[in-house]
CSV table of C-alpha atoms and ligand atoms in Angstrom, one decimal:
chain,number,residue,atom,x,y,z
A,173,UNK,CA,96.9,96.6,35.3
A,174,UNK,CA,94.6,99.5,36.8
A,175,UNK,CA,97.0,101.8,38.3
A,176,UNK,CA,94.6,104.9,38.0
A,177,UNK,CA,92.4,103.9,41.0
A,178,UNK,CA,93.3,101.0,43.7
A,179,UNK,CA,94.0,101.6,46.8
A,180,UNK,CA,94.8,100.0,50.0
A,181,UNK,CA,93.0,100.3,53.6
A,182,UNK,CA,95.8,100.9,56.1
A,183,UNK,CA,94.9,99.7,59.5
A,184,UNK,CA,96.7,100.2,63.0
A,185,UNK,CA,95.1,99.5,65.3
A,186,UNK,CA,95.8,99.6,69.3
A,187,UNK,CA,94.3,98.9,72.7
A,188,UNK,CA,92.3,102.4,72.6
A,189,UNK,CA,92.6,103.9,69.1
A,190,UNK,CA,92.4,102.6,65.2
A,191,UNK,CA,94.5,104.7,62.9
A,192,UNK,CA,93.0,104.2,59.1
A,193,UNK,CA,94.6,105.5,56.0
A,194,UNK,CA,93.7,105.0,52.5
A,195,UNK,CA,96.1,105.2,50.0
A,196,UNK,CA,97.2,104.7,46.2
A,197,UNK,CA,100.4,101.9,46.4
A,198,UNK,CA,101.7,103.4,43.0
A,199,UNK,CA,101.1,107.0,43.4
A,200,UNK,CA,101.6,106.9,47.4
A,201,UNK,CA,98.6,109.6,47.1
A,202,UNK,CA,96.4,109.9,51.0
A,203,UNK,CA,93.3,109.3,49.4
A,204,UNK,CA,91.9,109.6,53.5
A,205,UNK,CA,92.9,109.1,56.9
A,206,UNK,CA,92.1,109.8,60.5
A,207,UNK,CA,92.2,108.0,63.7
A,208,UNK,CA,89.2,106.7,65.7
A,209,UNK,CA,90.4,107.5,69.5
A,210,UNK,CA,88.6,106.4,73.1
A,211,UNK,CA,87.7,102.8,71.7
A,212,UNK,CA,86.1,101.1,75.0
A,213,UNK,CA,85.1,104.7,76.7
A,214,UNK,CA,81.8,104.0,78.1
A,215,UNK,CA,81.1,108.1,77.5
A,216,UNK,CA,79.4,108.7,74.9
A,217,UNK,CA,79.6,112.4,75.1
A,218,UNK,CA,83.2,111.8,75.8
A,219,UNK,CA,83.3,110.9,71.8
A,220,UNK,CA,84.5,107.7,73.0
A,221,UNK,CA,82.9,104.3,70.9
A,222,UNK,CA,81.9,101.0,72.4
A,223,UNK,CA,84.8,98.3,71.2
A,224,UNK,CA,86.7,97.7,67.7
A,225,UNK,CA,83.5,96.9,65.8
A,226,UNK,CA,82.5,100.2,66.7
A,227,UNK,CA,85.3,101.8,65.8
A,228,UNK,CA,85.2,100.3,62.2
A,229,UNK,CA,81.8,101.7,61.9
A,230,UNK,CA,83.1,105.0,62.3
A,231,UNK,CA,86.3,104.6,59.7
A,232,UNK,CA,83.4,104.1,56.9
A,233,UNK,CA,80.8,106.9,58.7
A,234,UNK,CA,84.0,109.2,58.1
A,235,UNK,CA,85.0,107.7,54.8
A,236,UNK,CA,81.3,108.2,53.8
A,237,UNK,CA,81.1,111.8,54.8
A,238,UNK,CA,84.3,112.7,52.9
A,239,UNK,CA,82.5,111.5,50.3
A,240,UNK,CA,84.0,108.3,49.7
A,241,UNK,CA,82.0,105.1,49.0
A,242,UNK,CA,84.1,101.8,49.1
A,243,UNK,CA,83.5,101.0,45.5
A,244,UNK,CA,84.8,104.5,44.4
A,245,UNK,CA,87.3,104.3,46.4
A,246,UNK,CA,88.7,100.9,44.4
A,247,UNK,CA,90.2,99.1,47.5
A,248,UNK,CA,92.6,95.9,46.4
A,249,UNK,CA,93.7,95.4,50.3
A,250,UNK,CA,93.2,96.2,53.8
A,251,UNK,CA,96.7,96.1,55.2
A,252,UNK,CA,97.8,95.6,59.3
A,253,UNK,CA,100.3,96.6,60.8
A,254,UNK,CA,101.1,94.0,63.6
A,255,UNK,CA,103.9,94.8,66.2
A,256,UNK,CA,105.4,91.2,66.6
A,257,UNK,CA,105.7,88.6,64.1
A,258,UNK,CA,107.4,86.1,66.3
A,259,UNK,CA,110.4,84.2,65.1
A,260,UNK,CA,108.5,82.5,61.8
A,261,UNK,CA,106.1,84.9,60.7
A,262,UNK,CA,107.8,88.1,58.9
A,263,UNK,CA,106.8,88.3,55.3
A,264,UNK,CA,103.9,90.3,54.6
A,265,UNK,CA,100.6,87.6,55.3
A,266,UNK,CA,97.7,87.4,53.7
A,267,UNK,CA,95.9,86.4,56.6
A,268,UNK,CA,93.9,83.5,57.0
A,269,UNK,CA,92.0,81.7,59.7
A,270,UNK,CA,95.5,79.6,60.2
A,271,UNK,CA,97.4,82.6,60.4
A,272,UNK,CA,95.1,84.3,63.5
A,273,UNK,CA,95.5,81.2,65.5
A,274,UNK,CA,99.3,81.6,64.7
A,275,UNK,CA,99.2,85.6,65.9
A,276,UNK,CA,97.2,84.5,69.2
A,277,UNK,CA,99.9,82.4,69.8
A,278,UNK,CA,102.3,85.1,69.5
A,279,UNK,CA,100.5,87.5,71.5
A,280,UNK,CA,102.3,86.8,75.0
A,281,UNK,CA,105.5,87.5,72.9
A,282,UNK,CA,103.4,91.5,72.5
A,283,UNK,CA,100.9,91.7,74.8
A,284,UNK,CA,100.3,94.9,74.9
A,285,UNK,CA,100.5,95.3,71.1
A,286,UNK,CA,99.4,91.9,69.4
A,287,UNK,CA,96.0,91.5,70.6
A,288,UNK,CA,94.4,94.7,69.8
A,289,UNK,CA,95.9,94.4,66.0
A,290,UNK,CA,94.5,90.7,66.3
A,291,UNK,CA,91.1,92.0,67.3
A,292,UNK,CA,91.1,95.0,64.8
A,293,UNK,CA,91.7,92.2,61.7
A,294,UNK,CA,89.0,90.0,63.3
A,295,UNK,CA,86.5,93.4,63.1
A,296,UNK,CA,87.7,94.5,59.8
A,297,UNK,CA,87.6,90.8,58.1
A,298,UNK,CA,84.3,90.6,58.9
A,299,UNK,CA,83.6,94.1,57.5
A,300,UNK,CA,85.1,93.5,54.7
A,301,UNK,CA,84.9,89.6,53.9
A,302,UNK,CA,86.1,90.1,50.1
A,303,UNK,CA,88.9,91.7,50.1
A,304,UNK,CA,92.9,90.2,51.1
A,305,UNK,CA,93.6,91.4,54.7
A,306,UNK,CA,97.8,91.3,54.8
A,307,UNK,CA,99.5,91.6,58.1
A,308,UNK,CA,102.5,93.4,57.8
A,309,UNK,CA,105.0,93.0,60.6
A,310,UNK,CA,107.0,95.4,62.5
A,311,UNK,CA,109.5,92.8,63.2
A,312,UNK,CA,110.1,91.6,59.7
A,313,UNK,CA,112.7,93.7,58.5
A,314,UNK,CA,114.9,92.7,61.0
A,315,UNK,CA,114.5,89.1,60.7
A,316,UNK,CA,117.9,88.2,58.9
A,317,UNK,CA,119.9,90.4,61.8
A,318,UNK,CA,123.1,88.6,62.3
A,319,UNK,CA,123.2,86.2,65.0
A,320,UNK,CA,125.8,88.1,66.6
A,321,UNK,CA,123.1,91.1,67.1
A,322,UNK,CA,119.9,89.3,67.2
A,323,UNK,CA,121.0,86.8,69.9
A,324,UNK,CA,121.1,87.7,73.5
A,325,UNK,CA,123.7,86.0,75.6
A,326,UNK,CA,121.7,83.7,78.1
A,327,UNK,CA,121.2,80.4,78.5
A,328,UNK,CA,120.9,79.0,75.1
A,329,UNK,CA,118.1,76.3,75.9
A,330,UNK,CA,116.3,79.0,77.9
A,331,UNK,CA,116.4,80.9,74.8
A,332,UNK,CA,115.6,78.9,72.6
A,333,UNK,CA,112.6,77.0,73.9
A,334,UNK,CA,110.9,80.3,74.3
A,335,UNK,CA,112.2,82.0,71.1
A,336,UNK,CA,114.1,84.3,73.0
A,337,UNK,CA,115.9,86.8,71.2
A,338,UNK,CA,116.4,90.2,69.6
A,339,UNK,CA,113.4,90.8,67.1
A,340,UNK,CA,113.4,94.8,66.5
A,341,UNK,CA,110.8,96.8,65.9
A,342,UNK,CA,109.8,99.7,63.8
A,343,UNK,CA,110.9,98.0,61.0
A,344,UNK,CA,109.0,99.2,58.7
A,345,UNK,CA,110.1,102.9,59.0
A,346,UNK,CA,114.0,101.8,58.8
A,347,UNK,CA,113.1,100.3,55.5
A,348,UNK,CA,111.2,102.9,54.4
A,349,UNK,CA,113.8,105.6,55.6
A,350,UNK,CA,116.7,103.5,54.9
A,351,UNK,CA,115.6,103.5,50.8
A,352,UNK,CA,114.3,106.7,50.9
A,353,UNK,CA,117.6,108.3,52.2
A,354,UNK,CA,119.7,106.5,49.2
A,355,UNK,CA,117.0,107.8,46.6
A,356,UNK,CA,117.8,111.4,48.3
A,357,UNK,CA,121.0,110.8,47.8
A,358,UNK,CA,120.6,109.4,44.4
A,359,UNK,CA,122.9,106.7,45.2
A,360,UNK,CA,121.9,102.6,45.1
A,361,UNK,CA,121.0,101.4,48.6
A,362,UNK,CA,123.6,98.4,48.0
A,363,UNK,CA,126.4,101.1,48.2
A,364,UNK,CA,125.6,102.4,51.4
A,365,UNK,CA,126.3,102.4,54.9
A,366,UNK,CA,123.4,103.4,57.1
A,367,UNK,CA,122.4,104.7,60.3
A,368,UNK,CA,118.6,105.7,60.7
A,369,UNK,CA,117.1,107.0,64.2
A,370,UNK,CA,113.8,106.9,64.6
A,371,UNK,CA,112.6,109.2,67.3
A,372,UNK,CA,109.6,109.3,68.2
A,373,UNK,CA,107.1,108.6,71.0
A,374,UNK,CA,108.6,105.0,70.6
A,375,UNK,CA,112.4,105.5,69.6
A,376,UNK,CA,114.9,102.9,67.8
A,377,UNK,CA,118.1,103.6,66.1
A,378,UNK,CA,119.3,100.7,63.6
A,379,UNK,CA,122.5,100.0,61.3
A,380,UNK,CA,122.3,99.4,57.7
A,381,UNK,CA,124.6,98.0,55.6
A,382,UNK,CA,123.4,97.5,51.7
A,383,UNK,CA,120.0,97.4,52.5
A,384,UNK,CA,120.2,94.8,54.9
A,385,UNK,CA,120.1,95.8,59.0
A,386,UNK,CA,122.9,94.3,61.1
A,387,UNK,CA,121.7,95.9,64.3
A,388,UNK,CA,119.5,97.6,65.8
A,389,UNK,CA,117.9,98.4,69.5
A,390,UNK,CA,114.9,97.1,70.2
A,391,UNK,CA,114.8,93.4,71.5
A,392,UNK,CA,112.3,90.9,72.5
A,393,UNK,CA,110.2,93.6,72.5
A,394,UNK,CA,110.0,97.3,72.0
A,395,UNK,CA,111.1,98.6,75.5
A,396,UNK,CA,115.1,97.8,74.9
A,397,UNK,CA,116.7,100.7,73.6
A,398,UNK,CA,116.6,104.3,73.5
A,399,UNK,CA,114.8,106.4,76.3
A,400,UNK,CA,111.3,107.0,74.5
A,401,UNK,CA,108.2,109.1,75.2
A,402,UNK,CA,106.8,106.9,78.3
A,403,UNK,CA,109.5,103.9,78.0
A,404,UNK,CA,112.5,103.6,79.8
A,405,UNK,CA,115.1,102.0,76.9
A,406,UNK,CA,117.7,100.2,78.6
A,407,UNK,CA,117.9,98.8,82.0
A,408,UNK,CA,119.8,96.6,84.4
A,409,UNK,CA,117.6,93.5,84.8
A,410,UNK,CA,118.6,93.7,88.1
A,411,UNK,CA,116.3,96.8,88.3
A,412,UNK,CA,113.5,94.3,87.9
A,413,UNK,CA,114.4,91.8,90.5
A,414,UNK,CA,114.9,94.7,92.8
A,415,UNK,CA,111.8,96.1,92.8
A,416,UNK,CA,109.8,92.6,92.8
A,417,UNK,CA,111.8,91.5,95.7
A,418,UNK,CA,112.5,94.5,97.7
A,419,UNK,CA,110.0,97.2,97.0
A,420,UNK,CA,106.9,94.6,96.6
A,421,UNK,CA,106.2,95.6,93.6
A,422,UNK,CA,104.5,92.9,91.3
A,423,UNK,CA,105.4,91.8,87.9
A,424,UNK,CA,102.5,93.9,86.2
A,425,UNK,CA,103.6,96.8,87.9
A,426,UNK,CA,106.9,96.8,87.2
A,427,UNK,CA,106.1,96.2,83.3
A,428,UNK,CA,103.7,98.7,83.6
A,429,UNK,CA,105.9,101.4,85.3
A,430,UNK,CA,108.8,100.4,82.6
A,431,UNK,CA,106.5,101.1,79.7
A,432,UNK,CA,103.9,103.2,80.6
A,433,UNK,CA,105.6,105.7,83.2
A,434,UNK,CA,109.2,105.9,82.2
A,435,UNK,CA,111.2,107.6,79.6
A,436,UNK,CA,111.1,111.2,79.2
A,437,UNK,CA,107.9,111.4,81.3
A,438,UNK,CA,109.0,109.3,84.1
A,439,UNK,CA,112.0,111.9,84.4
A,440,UNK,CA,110.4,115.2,82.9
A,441,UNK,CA,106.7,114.7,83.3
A,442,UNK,CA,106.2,115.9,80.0
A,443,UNK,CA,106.1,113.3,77.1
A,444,UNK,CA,106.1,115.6,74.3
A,445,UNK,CA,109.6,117.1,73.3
A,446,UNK,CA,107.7,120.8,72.7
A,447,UNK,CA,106.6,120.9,76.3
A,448,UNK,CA,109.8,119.6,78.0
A,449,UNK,CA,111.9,121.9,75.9
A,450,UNK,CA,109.4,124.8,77.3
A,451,UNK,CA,109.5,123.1,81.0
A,452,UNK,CA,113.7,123.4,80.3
A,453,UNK,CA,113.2,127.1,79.4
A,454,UNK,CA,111.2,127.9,82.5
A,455,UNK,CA,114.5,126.2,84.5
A,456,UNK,CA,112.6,122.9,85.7
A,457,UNK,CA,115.6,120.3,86.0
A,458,UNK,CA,113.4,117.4,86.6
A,459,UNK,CA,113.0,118.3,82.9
A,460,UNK,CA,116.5,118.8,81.9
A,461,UNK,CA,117.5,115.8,83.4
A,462,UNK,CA,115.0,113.9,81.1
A,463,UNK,CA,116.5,115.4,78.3
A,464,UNK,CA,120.3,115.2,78.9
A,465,UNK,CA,119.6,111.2,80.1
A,466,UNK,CA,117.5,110.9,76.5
A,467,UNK,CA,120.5,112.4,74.6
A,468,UNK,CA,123.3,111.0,75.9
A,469,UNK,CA,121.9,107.6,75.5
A,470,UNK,CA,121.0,108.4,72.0
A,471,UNK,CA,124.7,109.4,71.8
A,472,UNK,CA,125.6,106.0,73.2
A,473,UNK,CA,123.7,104.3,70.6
A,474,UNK,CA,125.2,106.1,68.0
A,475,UNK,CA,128.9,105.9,69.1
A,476,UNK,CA,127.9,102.2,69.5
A,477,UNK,CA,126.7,102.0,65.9
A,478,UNK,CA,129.5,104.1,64.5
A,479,UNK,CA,131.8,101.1,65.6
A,480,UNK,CA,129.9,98.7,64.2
A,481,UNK,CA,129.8,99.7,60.8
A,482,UNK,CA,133.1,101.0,61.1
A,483,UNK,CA,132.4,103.7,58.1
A,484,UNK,CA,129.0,105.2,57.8
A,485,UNK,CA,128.0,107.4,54.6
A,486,UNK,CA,124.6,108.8,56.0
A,487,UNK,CA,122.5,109.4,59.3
A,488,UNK,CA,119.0,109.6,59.0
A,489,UNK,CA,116.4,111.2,61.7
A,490,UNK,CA,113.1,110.7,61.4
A,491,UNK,CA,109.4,110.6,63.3
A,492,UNK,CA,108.0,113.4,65.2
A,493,UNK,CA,111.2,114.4,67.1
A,494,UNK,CA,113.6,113.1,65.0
A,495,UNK,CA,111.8,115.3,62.1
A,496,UNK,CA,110.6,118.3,63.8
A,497,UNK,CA,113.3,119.0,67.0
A,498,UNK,CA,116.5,120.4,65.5
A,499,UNK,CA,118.1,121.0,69.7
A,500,UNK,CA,117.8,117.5,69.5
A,501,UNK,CA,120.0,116.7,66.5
A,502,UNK,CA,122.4,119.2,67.0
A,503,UNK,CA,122.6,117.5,70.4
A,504,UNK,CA,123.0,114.2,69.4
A,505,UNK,CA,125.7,115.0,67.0
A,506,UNK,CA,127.5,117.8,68.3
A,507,UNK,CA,131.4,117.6,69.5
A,508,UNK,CA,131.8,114.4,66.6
A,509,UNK,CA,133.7,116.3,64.0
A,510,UNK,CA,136.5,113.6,64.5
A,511,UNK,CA,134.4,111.0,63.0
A,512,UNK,CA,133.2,113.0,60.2
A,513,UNK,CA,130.0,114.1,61.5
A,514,UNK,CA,128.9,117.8,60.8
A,515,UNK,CA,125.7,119.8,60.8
A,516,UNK,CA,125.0,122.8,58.9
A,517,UNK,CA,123.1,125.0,61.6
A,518,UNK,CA,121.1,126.5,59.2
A,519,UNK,CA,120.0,123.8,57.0
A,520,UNK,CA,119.4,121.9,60.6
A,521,UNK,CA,116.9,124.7,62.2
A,522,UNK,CA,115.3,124.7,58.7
A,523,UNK,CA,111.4,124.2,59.4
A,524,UNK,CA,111.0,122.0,55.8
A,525,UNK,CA,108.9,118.8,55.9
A,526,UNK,CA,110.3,117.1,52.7
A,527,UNK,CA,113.5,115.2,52.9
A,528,UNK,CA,116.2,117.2,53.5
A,529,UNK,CA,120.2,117.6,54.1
A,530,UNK,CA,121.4,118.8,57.6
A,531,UNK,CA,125.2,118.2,57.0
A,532,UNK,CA,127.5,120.9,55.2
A,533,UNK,CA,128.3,120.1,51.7
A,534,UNK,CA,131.4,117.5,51.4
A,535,UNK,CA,131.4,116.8,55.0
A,536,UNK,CA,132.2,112.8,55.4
A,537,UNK,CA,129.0,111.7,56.6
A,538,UNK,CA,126.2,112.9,54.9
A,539,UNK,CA,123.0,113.7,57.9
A,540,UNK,CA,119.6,113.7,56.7
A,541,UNK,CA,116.2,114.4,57.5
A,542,UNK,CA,113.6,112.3,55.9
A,543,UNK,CA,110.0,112.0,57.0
A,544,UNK,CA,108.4,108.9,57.8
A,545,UNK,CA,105.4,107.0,56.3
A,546,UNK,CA,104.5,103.7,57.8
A,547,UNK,CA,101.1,103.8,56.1
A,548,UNK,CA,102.7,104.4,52.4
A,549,UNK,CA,104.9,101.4,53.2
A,550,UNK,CA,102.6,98.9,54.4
A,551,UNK,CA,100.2,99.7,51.4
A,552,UNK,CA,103.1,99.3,48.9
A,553,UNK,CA,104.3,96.0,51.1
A,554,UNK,CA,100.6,94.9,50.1
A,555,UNK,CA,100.7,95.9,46.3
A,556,UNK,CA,103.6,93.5,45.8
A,557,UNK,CA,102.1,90.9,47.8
A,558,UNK,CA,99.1,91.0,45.3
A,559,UNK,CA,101.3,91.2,42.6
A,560,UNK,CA,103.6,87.8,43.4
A,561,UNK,CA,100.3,86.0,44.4
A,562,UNK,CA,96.8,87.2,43.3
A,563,UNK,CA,97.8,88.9,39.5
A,564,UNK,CA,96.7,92.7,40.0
A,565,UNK,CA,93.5,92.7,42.0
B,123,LIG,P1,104.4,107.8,67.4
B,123,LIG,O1,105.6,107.0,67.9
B,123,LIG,O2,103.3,107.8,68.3
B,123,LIG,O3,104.1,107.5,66.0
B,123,LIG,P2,105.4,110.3,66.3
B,123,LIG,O4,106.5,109.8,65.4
B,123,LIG,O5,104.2,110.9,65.7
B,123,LIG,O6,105.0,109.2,67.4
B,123,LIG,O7,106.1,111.3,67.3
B,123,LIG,C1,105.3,112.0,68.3
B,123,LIG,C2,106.3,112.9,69.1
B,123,LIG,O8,107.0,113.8,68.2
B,123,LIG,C3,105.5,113.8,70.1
B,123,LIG,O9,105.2,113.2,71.3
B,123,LIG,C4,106.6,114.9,70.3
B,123,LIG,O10,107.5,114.6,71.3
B,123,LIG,C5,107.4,114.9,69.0
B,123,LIG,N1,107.1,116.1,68.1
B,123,LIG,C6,106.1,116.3,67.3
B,123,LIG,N2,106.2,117.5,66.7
B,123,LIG,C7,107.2,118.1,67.3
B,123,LIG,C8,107.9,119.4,67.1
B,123,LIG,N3,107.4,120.3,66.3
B,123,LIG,N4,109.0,119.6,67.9
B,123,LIG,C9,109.4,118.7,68.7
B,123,LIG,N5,108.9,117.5,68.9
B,123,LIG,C10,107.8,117.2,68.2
């Protein structure tokens, strides 16, 4: 097997932007990436590109003027990431014409999510017509949650006609993290007891145990939870009702409001943790408020998950705040001595971007830091699916 040159085309593609990456599966080498923005922006001189088509054309324009040509470049695999993978899809996909007709029928499940990673793998399989497009799921590591965590207690016919239940997102980072944490560590992932946050403009905290999750807290879909960026995390479905009834708001409205105007900008106006810690500092306690309600129910979470794991041997934060903002980590651990949890305040203001220890040595629970790569882990997910199905591309 060639392991000098493949590489993998990651795609992620949303409503208004395509993120692309290319990348060696065996090395994890960034061969290129960069993100196409303003998809739909009827400005040209805004920078903004027609629709998804467009869009492509510009991941090879950019490819091209780095110097890259496709066949140098030695792609095996263009690999999506799709939010939602519905109750039956999880394991990586090749994707065929069978399995789009099975993601549009998902796509009420994720609408805001599905359908622009649908469209993006309709634009790139036409762009690319001879090479395996795999749609790797968000969703998927999750799948095997125990009943007891994946299934929300409503009617049970309700739930199941419409495959109601707790699905979890951002899997893909908790794997990723999860395995890259017991390398750290240098101890086998079987052995250990796991709890990985992953903050960033999306949040979600999960609970490992071996390898495998047995909780986590996003749901049906990723606005259960933590407060994030622009999403609210938990809420009293009463909250819903409420408002439809009483304050006239539609359903739309209310969905958009709970994703798009929520969270730490809904309280803070600011979504990014740099400017609300400066709007804090200049004493605006719209701000503070945003950030003590984002803590203490990322303290919630992790008291919660601290009781169902009973022990835990590491905490992992990663994603742009979880990596970068130490006030957030010592915030979200601080005061839990008593259950074993400890941070060095050095070694937790420390501005390093590799993977990296937070606790004191010897302290119980062992805190990490350990940066994300989604991209790295989809185009690895796609190596072994061309090595179990297609020989070595
Ligand atoms: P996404 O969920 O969009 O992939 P990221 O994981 O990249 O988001 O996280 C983006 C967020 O990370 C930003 O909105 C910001 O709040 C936070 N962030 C990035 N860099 C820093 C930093 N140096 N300090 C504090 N927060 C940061």
């Amino acid at each position: 097997m060639n392991t000098m040159s493949r590489s993998v085309l990651v795609l992620n593609s949303g409503s208004s932007s395509v993120k692309y990456a290319v990348m060696d599966p065996d090395s994890g080498v960034l061969v290129a990436d960069g993100i196409v923005e303003r998809i739909g922006d009827p400005r040209p001189d805004a920078g903004g590109v027609a629709d998804h088509a467009a869009a492509m054309e510009v991941v090879f324009d950019a490819l091209a003027s780095d110097g890259h040509t496709l066949e140098d470049l030695g792609l095996v695999a263009v690999g999506h990431r799709v939010v939602h993978g519905g109750p039956d899809l999880h394991r990586p996909t090749i994707v065929d014409d069978d399995t789009l007709v099975r993601l549009k029928e998902l796509a009420p499940l994720a609408p805001l999510h599905n359908p622009p990673a649908i469209l993006g793998i309709e634009v790139a399989r036409k762009a690319l017509p001879d090479l395996p497009h795999i749609a790797v799921f968000d969703t998927a590591f999750f799948h095997d949650l125990p009943a007891a965590a994946a299934t929300y207690a409503i009617d049970a016919e309700v739930a199941e006609s419409w495959s109601v239940r707790r699905y979890g997102f951002h899997g893909t980072s908790h794997q990723y993290v999860s395995e890259q944490a017991a390398a750290f560590l240098g101890a086998p992932l079987e052995s250990l007891s796991q709890i990985v946050l992953h903050l960033g403009n999306g949040a979600s905290a999960s609970a490992i145990v071996g390898g495998r999750p047995v909780e986590t807290s996003m749901g049906l879909t990723p606005m259960e939870g933590l407060v994030m960026g622009t999403r609210s995390g938990d809420v009293d479905p009463g909250v819903i009702f409420y408002l439809w009834r009483t304050a006239g708001m539609s359903v739309e409205d209310i969905e958009t409001m709970l994703n798009k105007s929520s969270g730490v900008r809904g309280l803070g106006g600011e979504i990014d943790f740099r400017e609300l810690h400066r709007e804090i500092e200049s004493g605006d306690s719209a701000a503070q408020l945003a950030y003590d309600v984002y803590i203490h129910r990322l303290r919630k979470y992790i008291g919660a998950y601290l009781a169902v794991l009973g022990s835990v041997d590491v905490i992992t934060f990663t994603a742009g705040v979880g990596e970068n903002d130490a006030a957030v980590r010592r915030d979200a651990l601080s005061g839990l001595t008593a259950f074993g949890i400890e941070l060095d305040e050095h070694l937790n203001e420390s501005p390093a971007r590799t993977a990296r220890r937070i606790s004191p040595d010897g302290a119980p629970i062992t805190v990490l830091v350990v940066p994300t790569d989604e991209e790295l882990a989809i185009a690895r997910a796609c190596a072994r699916v061309l090595a179990a199905g297609l020989g070595d591309g």
